[in-house]
mmCIF file of C-alpha atoms in Angstrom:
data_model
loop_
_atom_site.group_PDB
_atom_site.id
_atom_site.type_symbol
_atom_site.label_atom_id
_atom_site.label_comp_id
_atom_site.label_asym_id
_atom_site.label_seq_id
_atom_site.Cartn_x
_atom_site.Cartn_y
_atom_site.Cartn_z
ATOM 1 C CA UNK A 1 24.596 14.425 -106.423
ATOM 2 C CA UNK A 2 21.800 16.645 -107.732
ATOM 3 C CA UNK A 3 19.295 13.870 -107.110
ATOM 4 C CA UNK A 4 20.461 13.474 -103.504
ATOM 5 C CA UNK A 5 20.276 17.245 -102.937
ATOM 6 C CA UNK A 6 16.749 17.344 -104.340
ATOM 7 C CA UNK A 7 15.737 14.416 -102.104
ATOM 8 C CA UNK A 8 17.173 16.127 -99.004
ATOM 9 C CA UNK A 9 15.373 19.399 -99.851
ATOM 10 C CA UNK A 10 12.132 17.501 -100.321
ATOM 11 C CA UNK A 11 12.597 15.780 -96.910
ATOM 12 C CA UNK A 12 13.260 19.108 -95.253
ATOM 13 C CA UNK A 13 10.133 20.617 -96.875
ATOM 14 C CA UNK A 14 8.020 17.672 -95.721
ATOM 15 C CA UNK A 15 9.422 17.939 -92.167
ATOM 16 C CA UNK A 16 8.702 21.676 -92.126
ATOM 17 C CA UNK A 17 5.145 20.967 -93.254
ATOM 18 C CA UNK A 18 4.678 18.354 -90.474
ATOM 19 C CA UNK A 19 6.081 20.749 -87.860
ATOM 20 C CA UNK A 20 3.797 23.523 -89.101
ATOM 21 C CA UNK A 21 0.817 21.188 -88.701
ATOM 22 C CA UNK A 22 1.624 20.499 -84.991
ATOM 23 C CA UNK A 23 0.131 22.528 -82.112
ATOM 24 C CA UNK A 24 2.140 24.461 -79.518
ATOM 25 C CA UNK A 25 1.750 21.763 -76.861
ATOM 26 C CA UNK A 26 2.889 19.058 -79.294
ATOM 27 C CA UNK A 27 5.866 21.175 -80.319
ATOM 28 C CA UNK A 28 6.738 21.779 -76.653
ATOM 29 C CA UNK A 29 6.540 18.038 -75.916
ATOM 30 C CA UNK A 30 8.680 17.267 -78.981
ATOM 31 C CA UNK A 31 11.267 19.852 -77.900
ATOM 32 C CA UNK A 32 11.369 18.287 -74.440
ATOM 33 C CA UNK A 33 11.893 14.836 -75.958
ATOM 34 C CA UNK A 34 14.697 16.190 -78.140
ATOM 35 C CA UNK A 35 16.332 17.914 -75.139
ATOM 36 C CA UNK A 36 16.069 14.720 -73.093
ATOM 37 C CA UNK A 37 17.580 12.733 -75.952
ATOM 38 C CA UNK A 38 20.389 15.261 -76.301
ATOM 39 C CA UNK A 39 21.130 14.977 -72.569
ATOM 40 C CA UNK A 40 21.295 11.205 -72.808
ATOM 41 C CA UNK A 41 23.512 11.447 -75.869
ATOM 42 C CA UNK A 42 25.826 13.922 -74.100
ATOM 43 C CA UNK A 43 26.100 11.590 -71.098
ATOM 44 C CA UNK A 44 26.783 8.643 -73.399
ATOM 45 C CA UNK A 45 29.377 10.650 -75.357
ATOM 46 C CA UNK A 46 31.113 11.692 -72.122
ATOM 47 C CA UNK A 47 31.251 8.072 -71.014
ATOM 48 C CA UNK A 48 32.684 6.975 -74.379
ATOM 49 C CA UNK A 49 35.309 9.754 -74.248
ATOM 50 C CA UNK A 50 36.385 8.651 -70.759
ATOM 51 C CA UNK A 51 36.625 5.070 -71.959
ATOM 52 C CA UNK A 52 38.628 6.107 -75.021
ATOM 53 C CA UNK A 53 41.018 8.227 -72.952
ATOM 54 C CA UNK A 54 41.569 5.360 -70.545
ATOM 55 C CA UNK A 55 42.035 2.682 -73.235
ATOM 56 C CA UNK A 56 44.101 4.601 -75.829
ATOM 57 C CA UNK A 57 44.949 8.242 -75.099
ATOM 58 C CA UNK A 58 46.819 8.654 -78.430
ATOM 59 C CA UNK A 59 43.785 7.571 -80.429
ATOM 60 C CA UNK A 60 41.624 10.023 -78.484
ATOM 61 C CA UNK A 61 44.028 12.872 -79.313
ATOM 62 C CA UNK A 62 44.069 11.849 -82.990
ATOM 63 C CA UNK A 63 40.280 11.889 -83.114
ATOM 64 C CA UNK A 64 40.200 15.325 -81.493
ATOM 65 C CA UNK A 65 42.854 16.609 -83.986
ATOM 66 C CA UNK A 66 40.967 15.257 -86.997
ATOM 67 C CA UNK A 67 37.755 16.852 -85.740
ATOM 68 C CA UNK A 68 39.438 20.216 -85.260
ATOM 69 C CA UNK A 69 41.117 19.966 -88.718
ATOM 70 C CA UNK A 70 37.823 19.270 -90.438
ATOM 71 C CA UNK A 71 36.295 22.181 -88.604
ATOM 72 C CA UNK A 72 39.143 24.443 -89.738
ATOM 73 C CA UNK A 73 38.761 23.303 -93.330
ATOM 74 C CA UNK A 74 35.088 24.071 -93.323
ATOM 75 C CA UNK A 75 35.429 27.520 -91.778
ATOM 76 C CA UNK A 76 37.058 29.522 -94.654
ATOM 77 C CA UNK A 77 35.142 30.314 -97.812
ATOM 78 C CA UNK A 78 31.731 29.044 -98.560
ATOM 79 C CA UNK A 79 30.376 26.199 -96.463
ATOM 80 C CA UNK A 80 29.945 22.959 -98.322
ATOM 81 C CA UNK A 81 26.928 20.759 -97.892
ATOM 82 C CA UNK A 82 27.656 17.105 -97.495
ATOM 83 C CA UNK A 83 25.274 14.664 -98.983
ATOM 84 C CA UNK A 84 23.089 12.760 -96.554
ATOM 85 C CA UNK A 85 23.969 9.486 -98.170
ATOM 86 C CA UNK A 86 27.665 9.881 -97.387
ATOM 87 C CA UNK A 87 26.975 11.083 -93.815
ATOM 88 C CA UNK A 88 24.567 8.254 -93.178
ATOM 89 C CA UNK A 89 27.065 5.725 -94.507
ATOM 90 C CA UNK A 90 29.800 7.057 -92.204
ATOM 91 C CA UNK A 91 27.401 7.060 -89.250
ATOM 92 C CA UNK A 92 26.459 3.528 -90.121
ATOM 93 C CA UNK A 93 30.127 2.560 -90.091
ATOM 94 C CA UNK A 94 30.958 4.426 -86.851
ATOM 95 C CA UNK A 95 27.801 3.504 -84.905
ATOM 96 C CA UNK A 96 28.284 1.057 -81.976
ATOM 97 C CA UNK A 97 26.022 -1.854 -81.330
ATOM 98 C CA UNK A 98 23.980 -2.257 -78.129
ATOM 99 C CA UNK A 99 26.257 -5.033 -76.840
ATOM 100 C CA UNK A 100 29.343 -2.859 -77.355
ATOM 101 C CA UNK A 101 27.672 0.048 -75.576
ATOM 102 C CA UNK A 102 26.648 -2.249 -72.722
ATOM 103 C CA UNK A 103 30.177 -3.659 -72.489
ATOM 104 C CA UNK A 104 31.691 -0.164 -72.397
ATOM 105 C CA UNK A 105 29.171 0.980 -69.787
ATOM 106 C CA UNK A 106 29.891 -2.115 -67.669
ATOM 107 C CA UNK A 107 33.632 -1.488 -67.829
ATOM 108 C CA UNK A 108 33.171 2.156 -66.938
ATOM 109 C CA UNK A 109 30.925 1.155 -64.049
ATOM 110 C CA UNK A 110 33.532 -1.292 -62.776
ATOM 111 C CA UNK A 111 36.210 1.351 -63.126
ATOM 112 C CA UNK A 112 34.040 3.838 -61.239
ATOM 113 C CA UNK A 113 33.374 1.288 -58.491
ATOM 114 C CA UNK A 114 37.099 0.584 -58.229
ATOM 115 C CA UNK A 115 37.812 4.309 -57.950
ATOM 116 C CA UNK A 116 35.122 4.637 -55.297
ATOM 117 C CA UNK A 117 36.612 1.685 -53.396
ATOM 118 C CA UNK A 118 40.045 3.288 -53.579
ATOM 119 C CA UNK A 119 38.625 6.591 -52.409
ATOM 120 C CA UNK A 120 36.828 4.828 -49.537
ATOM 121 C CA UNK A 121 40.023 3.009 -48.559
ATOM 122 C CA UNK A 122 41.995 6.245 -48.624
ATOM 123 C CA UNK A 123 39.245 7.957 -46.649
ATOM 124 C CA UNK A 124 39.282 5.113 -44.100
ATOM 125 C CA UNK A 125 43.052 5.456 -43.816
ATOM 126 C CA UNK A 126 42.741 9.195 -43.333
ATOM 127 C CA UNK A 127 39.970 8.661 -40.802
ATOM 128 C CA UNK A 128 42.085 6.112 -38.922
ATOM 129 C CA UNK A 129 44.986 8.558 -38.899
ATOM 130 C CA UNK A 130 42.751 11.323 -37.591
ATOM 131 C CA UNK A 131 41.316 8.978 -34.972
ATOM 132 C CA UNK A 132 44.822 7.995 -33.895
ATOM 133 C CA UNK A 133 45.805 11.669 -33.714
ATOM 134 C CA UNK A 134 42.678 12.469 -31.712
ATOM 135 C CA UNK A 135 43.362 9.562 -29.355
ATOM 136 C CA UNK A 136 46.959 10.663 -28.963
ATOM 137 C CA UNK A 137 45.801 14.221 -28.275
ATOM 138 C CA UNK A 138 43.335 12.915 -25.665
ATOM 139 C CA UNK A 139 46.073 10.876 -24.016
ATOM 140 C CA UNK A 140 48.395 13.866 -23.978
ATOM 141 C CA UNK A 141 45.639 16.073 -22.608
ATOM 142 C CA UNK A 142 44.902 13.541 -19.853
ATOM 143 C CA UNK A 143 48.613 13.332 -19.031
ATOM 144 C CA UNK A 144 48.882 17.127 -18.915
ATOM 145 C CA UNK A 145 45.804 17.410 -16.713
ATOM 146 C CA UNK A 146 47.145 14.705 -14.415
ATOM 147 C CA UNK A 147 50.579 16.375 -14.265
ATOM 148 C CA UNK A 148 48.968 19.770 -13.592
ATOM 149 C CA UNK A 149 46.845 18.286 -10.795
ATOM 150 C CA UNK A 150 49.854 16.539 -9.230
ATOM 151 C CA UNK A 151 51.978 19.701 -9.551
ATOM 152 C CA UNK A 152 49.298 21.792 -7.859
ATOM 153 C CA UNK A 153 48.841 19.167 -5.178
ATOM 154 C CA UNK A 154 52.540 18.490 -4.447
ATOM 155 C CA UNK A 155 54.163 21.870 -5.184
ATOM 156 C CA UNK A 156 51.698 24.740 -5.275
ATOM 157 C CA UNK A 157 49.820 23.532 -2.179
ATOM 158 C CA UNK A 158 51.920 20.781 -0.583
ATOM 159 C CA UNK A 159 55.390 22.417 -0.852
ATOM 160 C CA UNK A 160 54.466 25.727 0.806
ATOM 161 C CA UNK A 161 56.238 26.533 4.055
ATOM 162 C CA UNK A 162 53.523 27.309 6.629
ATOM 163 C CA UNK A 163 55.716 29.887 8.355
ATOM 164 C CA UNK A 164 57.141 31.830 5.406
ATOM 165 C CA UNK A 165 54.334 31.018 2.931
ATOM 166 C CA UNK A 166 56.925 30.272 0.230
ATOM 167 C CA UNK A 167 57.529 27.167 -1.874
ATOM 168 C CA UNK A 168 60.401 25.001 -0.683
ATOM 169 C CA UNK A 169 63.082 24.445 -3.349
ATOM 170 C CA UNK A 170 63.977 20.999 -2.033
ATOM 171 C CA UNK A 171 60.469 19.705 -2.618
ATOM 172 C CA UNK A 172 60.392 21.201 -6.123
ATOM 173 C CA UNK A 173 63.712 19.581 -6.964
ATOM 174 C CA UNK A 174 62.579 16.248 -5.532
ATOM 175 C CA UNK A 175 59.317 16.460 -7.513
ATOM 176 C CA UNK A 176 61.068 17.070 -10.848
ATOM 177 C CA UNK A 177 63.644 14.403 -10.069
ATOM 178 C CA UNK A 178 60.865 11.845 -9.486
ATOM 179 C CA UNK A 179 59.105 12.960 -12.669
ATOM 180 C CA UNK A 180 62.343 12.478 -14.660
ATOM 181 C CA UNK A 181 62.781 9.006 -13.164
ATOM 182 C CA UNK A 182 59.210 8.154 -14.152
ATOM 183 C CA UNK A 183 59.774 9.417 -17.708
ATOM 184 C CA UNK A 184 63.015 7.400 -17.996
ATOM 185 C CA UNK A 185 61.208 4.254 -16.795
ATOM 186 C CA UNK A 186 58.377 4.869 -19.284
ATOM 187 C CA UNK A 187 60.933 5.427 -22.077
ATOM 188 C CA UNK A 188 62.702 2.162 -21.264
ATOM 189 C CA UNK A 189 59.363 0.325 -21.307
ATOM 190 C CA UNK A 190 58.478 1.846 -24.687
ATOM 191 C CA UNK A 191 61.909 0.871 -26.062
ATOM 192 C CA UNK A 192 61.410 -2.698 -24.939
ATOM 193 C CA UNK A 193 57.950 -2.702 -26.473
ATOM 194 C CA UNK A 194 59.330 -1.265 -29.716
ATOM 195 C CA UNK A 195 62.017 -3.944 -29.848
ATOM 196 C CA UNK A 196 59.366 -6.625 -29.244
ATOM 197 C CA UNK A 197 57.148 -5.234 -32.012
ATOM 198 C CA UNK A 198 60.090 -5.053 -34.407
ATOM 199 C CA UNK A 199 60.924 -8.677 -33.700
ATOM 200 C CA UNK A 200 57.293 -9.628 -34.295
ATOM 201 C CA UNK A 201 57.266 -7.713 -37.593
ATOM 202 C CA UNK A 202 60.481 -9.443 -38.591
ATOM 203 C CA UNK A 203 58.978 -12.853 -37.792
ATOM 204 C CA UNK A 204 55.839 -12.046 -39.757
ATOM 205 C CA UNK A 205 57.903 -10.894 -42.751
ATOM 206 C CA UNK A 206 59.886 -14.138 -42.625
ATOM 207 C CA UNK A 207 56.685 -16.179 -42.480
ATOM 208 C CA UNK A 208 55.263 -14.200 -45.411
ATOM 209 C CA UNK A 209 58.478 -14.738 -47.401
ATOM 210 C CA UNK A 210 58.348 -18.461 -46.656
ATOM 211 C CA UNK A 211 54.732 -18.623 -47.790
ATOM 212 C CA UNK A 212 55.620 -16.793 -50.997
ATOM 213 C CA UNK A 213 58.444 -19.242 -51.638
ATOM 214 C CA UNK A 214 56.150 -22.203 -50.972
ATOM 215 C CA UNK A 215 53.364 -20.747 -53.120
ATOM 216 C CA UNK A 216 50.864 -20.380 -50.304
ATOM 217 C CA UNK A 217 50.234 -16.698 -50.910
ATOM 218 C CA UNK A 218 46.665 -15.802 -51.702
ATOM 219 C CA UNK A 219 46.043 -14.505 -55.208
ATOM 220 C CA UNK A 220 43.346 -12.213 -56.525
ATOM 221 C CA UNK A 221 41.098 -15.151 -57.347
ATOM 222 C CA UNK A 222 41.332 -16.359 -53.746
ATOM 223 C CA UNK A 223 40.450 -12.901 -52.506
ATOM 224 C CA UNK A 224 37.450 -12.800 -54.870
ATOM 225 C CA UNK A 225 36.338 -16.185 -53.591
ATOM 226 C CA UNK A 226 36.752 -15.004 -50.003
ATOM 227 C CA UNK A 227 34.749 -11.888 -50.856
ATOM 228 C CA UNK A 228 31.966 -14.045 -52.307
ATOM 229 C CA UNK A 229 31.960 -16.302 -49.243
ATOM 230 C CA UNK A 230 32.038 -13.245 -46.988
ATOM 231 C CA UNK A 231 29.060 -11.777 -48.873
ATOM 232 C CA UNK A 232 27.211 -15.082 -48.539
ATOM 233 C CA UNK A 233 27.872 -15.141 -44.795
ATOM 234 C CA UNK A 234 26.811 -11.499 -44.547
ATOM 235 C CA UNK A 235 23.569 -12.372 -46.344
ATOM 236 C CA UNK A 236 23.025 -15.279 -43.965
ATOM 237 C CA UNK A 237 23.740 -13.042 -40.977
ATOM 238 C CA UNK A 238 21.305 -10.476 -42.361
ATOM 239 C CA UNK A 239 18.700 -13.193 -42.811
ATOM 240 C CA UNK A 240 19.282 -14.412 -39.255
ATOM 241 C CA UNK A 241 19.040 -10.831 -38.024
ATOM 242 C CA UNK A 242 15.731 -10.436 -39.846
ATOM 243 C CA UNK A 243 14.508 -13.695 -38.284
ATOM 244 C CA UNK A 244 15.687 -12.529 -34.873
ATOM 245 C CA UNK A 245 13.951 -9.171 -35.370
ATOM 246 C CA UNK A 246 10.770 -10.964 -36.404
ATOM 247 C CA UNK A 247 11.032 -13.225 -33.353
ATOM 248 C CA UNK A 248 11.648 -10.190 -31.147
ATOM 249 C CA UNK A 249 8.534 -8.561 -32.567
ATOM 250 C CA UNK A 250 6.594 -11.770 -31.944
ATOM 251 C CA UNK A 251 8.009 -11.940 -28.419
ATOM 252 C CA UNK A 252 7.038 -8.309 -27.833
ATOM 253 C CA UNK A 253 3.516 -8.958 -29.081
ATOM 254 C CA UNK A 254 3.282 -12.113 -26.959
ATOM 255 C CA UNK A 255 4.576 -10.194 -23.944
ATOM 256 C CA UNK A 256 1.953 -7.503 -24.463
ATOM 257 C CA UNK A 257 -0.781 -10.145 -24.714
ATOM 258 C CA UNK A 258 0.643 -11.879 -21.619
ATOM 259 C CA UNK A 259 0.675 -8.603 -19.691
ATOM 260 C CA UNK A 260 -2.923 -7.894 -20.709
ATOM 261 C CA UNK A 261 -3.930 -11.409 -19.600
ATOM 262 C CA UNK A 262 -2.015 -10.924 -16.339
ATOM 263 C CA UNK A 263 -3.844 -7.661 -15.692
ATOM 264 C CA UNK A 264 -7.124 -9.345 -16.503
ATOM 265 C CA UNK A 265 -6.225 -12.274 -14.216
ATOM 266 C CA UNK A 266 -5.343 -9.840 -11.432
ATOM 267 C CA UNK A 267 -8.660 -8.054 -11.842
ATOM 268 C CA UNK A 268 -10.515 -11.371 -11.867
ATOM 269 C CA UNK A 269 -8.577 -12.521 -8.772
ATOM 270 C CA UNK A 270 -9.556 -9.341 -6.940
ATOM 271 C CA UNK A 271 -13.158 -9.793 -8.064
ATOM 272 C CA UNK A 272 -13.052 -13.441 -6.952
ATOM 273 C CA UNK A 273 -11.662 -12.458 -3.540
ATOM 274 C CA UNK A 274 -14.324 -9.768 -3.172
ATOM 275 C CA UNK A 275 -17.061 -12.222 -4.151
ATOM 276 C CA UNK A 276 -15.703 -14.799 -1.684
ATOM 277 C CA UNK A 277 -15.738 -12.219 1.116
ATOM 278 C CA UNK A 278 -19.240 -11.157 0.129
ATOM 279 C CA UNK A 279 -20.377 -14.798 0.003
ATOM 280 C CA UNK A 280 -18.861 -15.371 3.456
ATOM 281 C CA UNK A 281 -20.627 -12.273 4.791
ATOM 282 C CA UNK A 282 -23.881 -13.460 3.232
ATOM 283 C CA UNK A 283 -23.390 -16.914 4.817
ATOM 284 C CA UNK A 284 -22.845 -15.277 8.209
ATOM 285 C CA UNK A 285 -25.914 -13.138 7.689
ATOM 286 C CA UNK A 286 -27.838 -16.267 6.665
ATOM 287 C CA UNK A 287 -26.664 -18.111 9.790
ATOM 288 C CA UNK A 288 -27.666 -15.123 11.905
ATOM 289 C CA UNK A 289 -31.028 -14.991 10.172
ATOM 290 C CA UNK A 290 -31.469 -18.725 10.828
ATOM 291 C CA UNK A 291 -30.643 -18.182 14.517
ATOM 292 C CA UNK A 292 -32.983 -15.176 14.662
ATOM 293 C CA UNK A 293 -35.648 -17.273 12.944
ATOM 294 C CA UNK A 294 -35.237 -20.018 15.549
ATOM 295 C CA UNK A 295 -35.422 -17.476 18.362
ATOM 296 C CA UNK A 296 -38.467 -15.895 16.720
ATOM 297 C CA UNK A 297 -40.075 -19.319 16.374
ATOM 298 C CA UNK A 298 -39.404 -20.021 20.052
ATOM 299 C CA UNK A 299 -40.785 -16.596 21.005
ATOM 300 C CA UNK A 300 -43.752 -17.261 18.770
ATOM 301 C CA UNK A 301 -44.402 -20.615 20.425
ATOM 302 C CA UNK A 302 -43.984 -19.049 23.856
ATOM 303 C CA UNK A 303 -46.317 -16.204 22.926
ATOM 304 C CA UNK A 304 -48.800 -18.699 21.523
ATOM 305 C CA UNK A 305 -48.639 -20.704 24.766
ATOM 306 C CA UNK A 306 -49.101 -17.585 26.854
ATOM 307 C CA UNK A 307 -51.887 -16.462 24.571
ATOM 308 C CA UNK A 308 -53.568 -19.829 24.883
ATOM 309 C CA UNK A 309 -53.050 -19.728 28.624
ATOM 310 C CA UNK A 310 -54.532 -16.244 28.836
ATOM 311 C CA UNK A 311 -57.380 -17.242 26.568
ATOM 312 C CA UNK A 312 -58.037 -20.256 28.780
ATOM 313 C CA UNK A 313 -57.794 -18.129 31.902
ATOM 314 C CA UNK A 314 -60.054 -15.539 30.347
ATOM 315 C CA UNK A 315 -62.553 -18.246 29.539
ATOM 316 C CA UNK A 316 -62.304 -19.632 33.095
ATOM 317 C CA UNK A 317 -62.435 -16.207 34.772
ATOM 318 C CA UNK A 318 -65.592 -15.400 36.694
ATOM 319 C CA UNK A 319 -66.484 -11.904 37.741
ATOM 320 C CA UNK A 320 -66.936 -11.470 41.555
ATOM 321 C CA UNK A 321 -69.821 -9.689 43.185
ATOM 322 C CA UNK A 322 -69.644 -5.914 43.729
ATOM 323 C CA UNK A 323 -69.756 -5.981 47.549
ATOM 324 C CA UNK A 324 -67.008 -8.570 47.725
ATOM 325 C CA UNK A 325 -64.864 -6.415 45.440
ATOM 326 C CA UNK A 326 -65.490 -3.282 47.529
ATOM 327 C CA UNK A 327 -64.722 -5.142 50.730
ATOM 328 C CA UNK A 328 -61.472 -6.574 49.352
ATOM 329 C CA UNK A 329 -60.524 -3.147 48.012
ATOM 330 C CA UNK A 330 -60.996 -1.538 51.445
ATOM 331 C CA UNK A 331 -59.020 -4.365 53.055
ATOM 332 C CA UNK A 332 -56.221 -3.783 50.573
ATOM 333 C CA UNK A 333 -56.235 -0.077 51.424
ATOM 334 C CA UNK A 334 -56.058 -0.821 55.151
ATOM 335 C CA UNK A 335 -53.222 -3.262 54.599
ATOM 336 C CA UNK A 336 -51.300 -0.702 52.527
ATOM 337 C CA UNK A 337 -51.666 1.880 55.299
ATOM 338 C CA UNK A 338 -50.438 -0.610 57.857
ATOM 339 C CA UNK A 339 -47.519 -1.480 55.646
ATOM 340 C CA UNK A 340 -46.609 2.199 55.325
ATOM 341 C CA UNK A 341 -46.781 2.608 59.134
ATOM 342 C CA UNK A 342 -44.613 -0.421 59.778
ATOM 343 C CA UNK A 343 -42.087 0.773 57.167
ATOM 344 C CA UNK A 344 -41.890 4.141 58.967
ATOM 345 C CA UNK A 345 -41.410 2.374 62.283
ATOM 346 C CA UNK A 346 -38.656 0.253 60.781
ATOM 347 C CA UNK A 347 -36.898 3.415 59.463
ATOM 348 C CA UNK A 348 -37.115 4.987 62.919
ATOM 349 C CA UNK A 349 -35.749 1.813 64.514
ATOM 350 C CA UNK A 350 -32.870 1.758 62.036
ATOM 351 C CA UNK A 351 -32.085 5.414 62.794
ATOM 352 C CA UNK A 352 -32.075 4.741 66.550
ATOM 353 C CA UNK A 353 -29.930 1.665 66.035
ATOM 354 C CA UNK A 354 -27.439 3.720 64.005
ATOM 355 C CA UNK A 355 -27.289 6.365 66.746
ATOM 356 C CA UNK A 356 -26.766 3.677 69.390
ATOM 357 C CA UNK A 357 -23.991 2.119 67.302
ATOM 358 C CA UNK A 358 -22.224 5.471 67.035
ATOM 359 C CA UNK A 359 -22.531 5.998 70.834
ATOM 360 C CA UNK A 360 -21.230 2.498 71.501
ATOM 361 C CA UNK A 361 -18.298 3.015 69.191
ATOM 362 C CA UNK A 362 -17.413 6.256 70.961
ATOM 363 C CA UNK A 363 -17.583 4.545 74.321
ATOM 364 C CA UNK A 364 -15.550 1.654 73.001
ATOM 365 C CA UNK A 365 -12.844 3.959 71.670
ATOM 366 C CA UNK A 366 -12.675 5.759 74.979
ATOM 367 C CA UNK A 367 -12.361 2.465 76.792
ATOM 368 C CA UNK A 368 -9.493 1.377 74.607
ATOM 369 C CA UNK A 369 -7.567 4.632 75.359
ATOM 370 C CA UNK A 370 -7.905 4.292 79.239
ATOM 371 C CA UNK A 371 -5.756 1.941 81.392
ATOM 372 C CA UNK A 372 -7.390 -1.221 82.673
ATOM 373 C CA UNK A 373 -7.345 -0.109 86.343
ATOM 374 C CA UNK A 374 -8.962 3.172 85.318
ATOM 375 C CA UNK A 375 -11.525 1.288 83.242
ATOM 376 C CA UNK A 376 -12.502 -0.866 86.261
ATOM 377 C CA UNK A 377 -12.734 2.265 88.400
ATOM 378 C CA UNK A 378 -14.914 3.976 85.843
ATOM 379 C CA UNK A 379 -17.039 0.889 85.549
ATOM 380 C CA UNK A 380 -17.386 0.665 89.341
ATOM 381 C CA UNK A 381 -18.180 4.336 89.605
ATOM 382 C CA UNK A 382 -20.604 4.039 86.800
ATOM 383 C CA UNK A 383 -22.259 1.240 88.552
#
């Protein structure tokens, strides 16, 4: 015992010396590691206590009682130091292996999942109940609104006497009587439906009882197998959904590319149409230029012919003598004067002819207004 105590004191002194050699940052990091380890150990201890309470509650109470008794024994008087060899041996005996810890953790995880599933099922049931209550409340609210609308329409507005401005009791009584008839009919329908549902439930219970007697009821293993198959189908559906999403993305990208190509094709079509129109205009301009060129060539040839003719005439032209030119010039002047005189005479003759025509027309109109015997007398007297 003395040797063990001396060894423990020496270990403590050596640990104190190592701690005194460390810096503040190293001590802070070591404290953080110890705190983290303590947290993990507390979590692990809590898990083990839950497992122990669930597996054997009596054993858990006995362990708690022994721990409290040892604590009570150590409280009075002088505290006793236990040797490290004995404590280490007990720890070595009570320490769990990694496989045992993993097994316990797996069981606790399964238990926690089962509790969560139960809680989810209960929550789903509660949610379904609340949904049913909400739906029932909505139906009742709709019925009340409909009844209020019909009451206002048939009684408050429709049953008013136009002379006395009061509601007629006969119409009110008839309205409530019809409403009671409608409620009775609805109640009979619901009773028939309830009877039908009860008969269906009875048939289903009989079928279930027959299956239980014949051994066709599904057991837990079958449900597990169905769950596995359901999970496999869910995975396949998820995979197909991913493929469909990928194909949708590809289709979207392809559609975008197609739209861009369509826009480009539209632009190119417009450009092509514009170029065709421009080419057609240029062809028309070219045809017009060709026609203008032909006309210009013809005019050029004509001008060249005239030029040649004038050149030839100019070469053949001989200048007359001066006296001959003066004589011809004077003759031309005399002829122009004569022409002017004759034109004046012609104008005078035309004016006289116009005056004579007017006089003749007046005489002719007078002759047409007089009787024939008077006309002959006038003619004879005129003669």
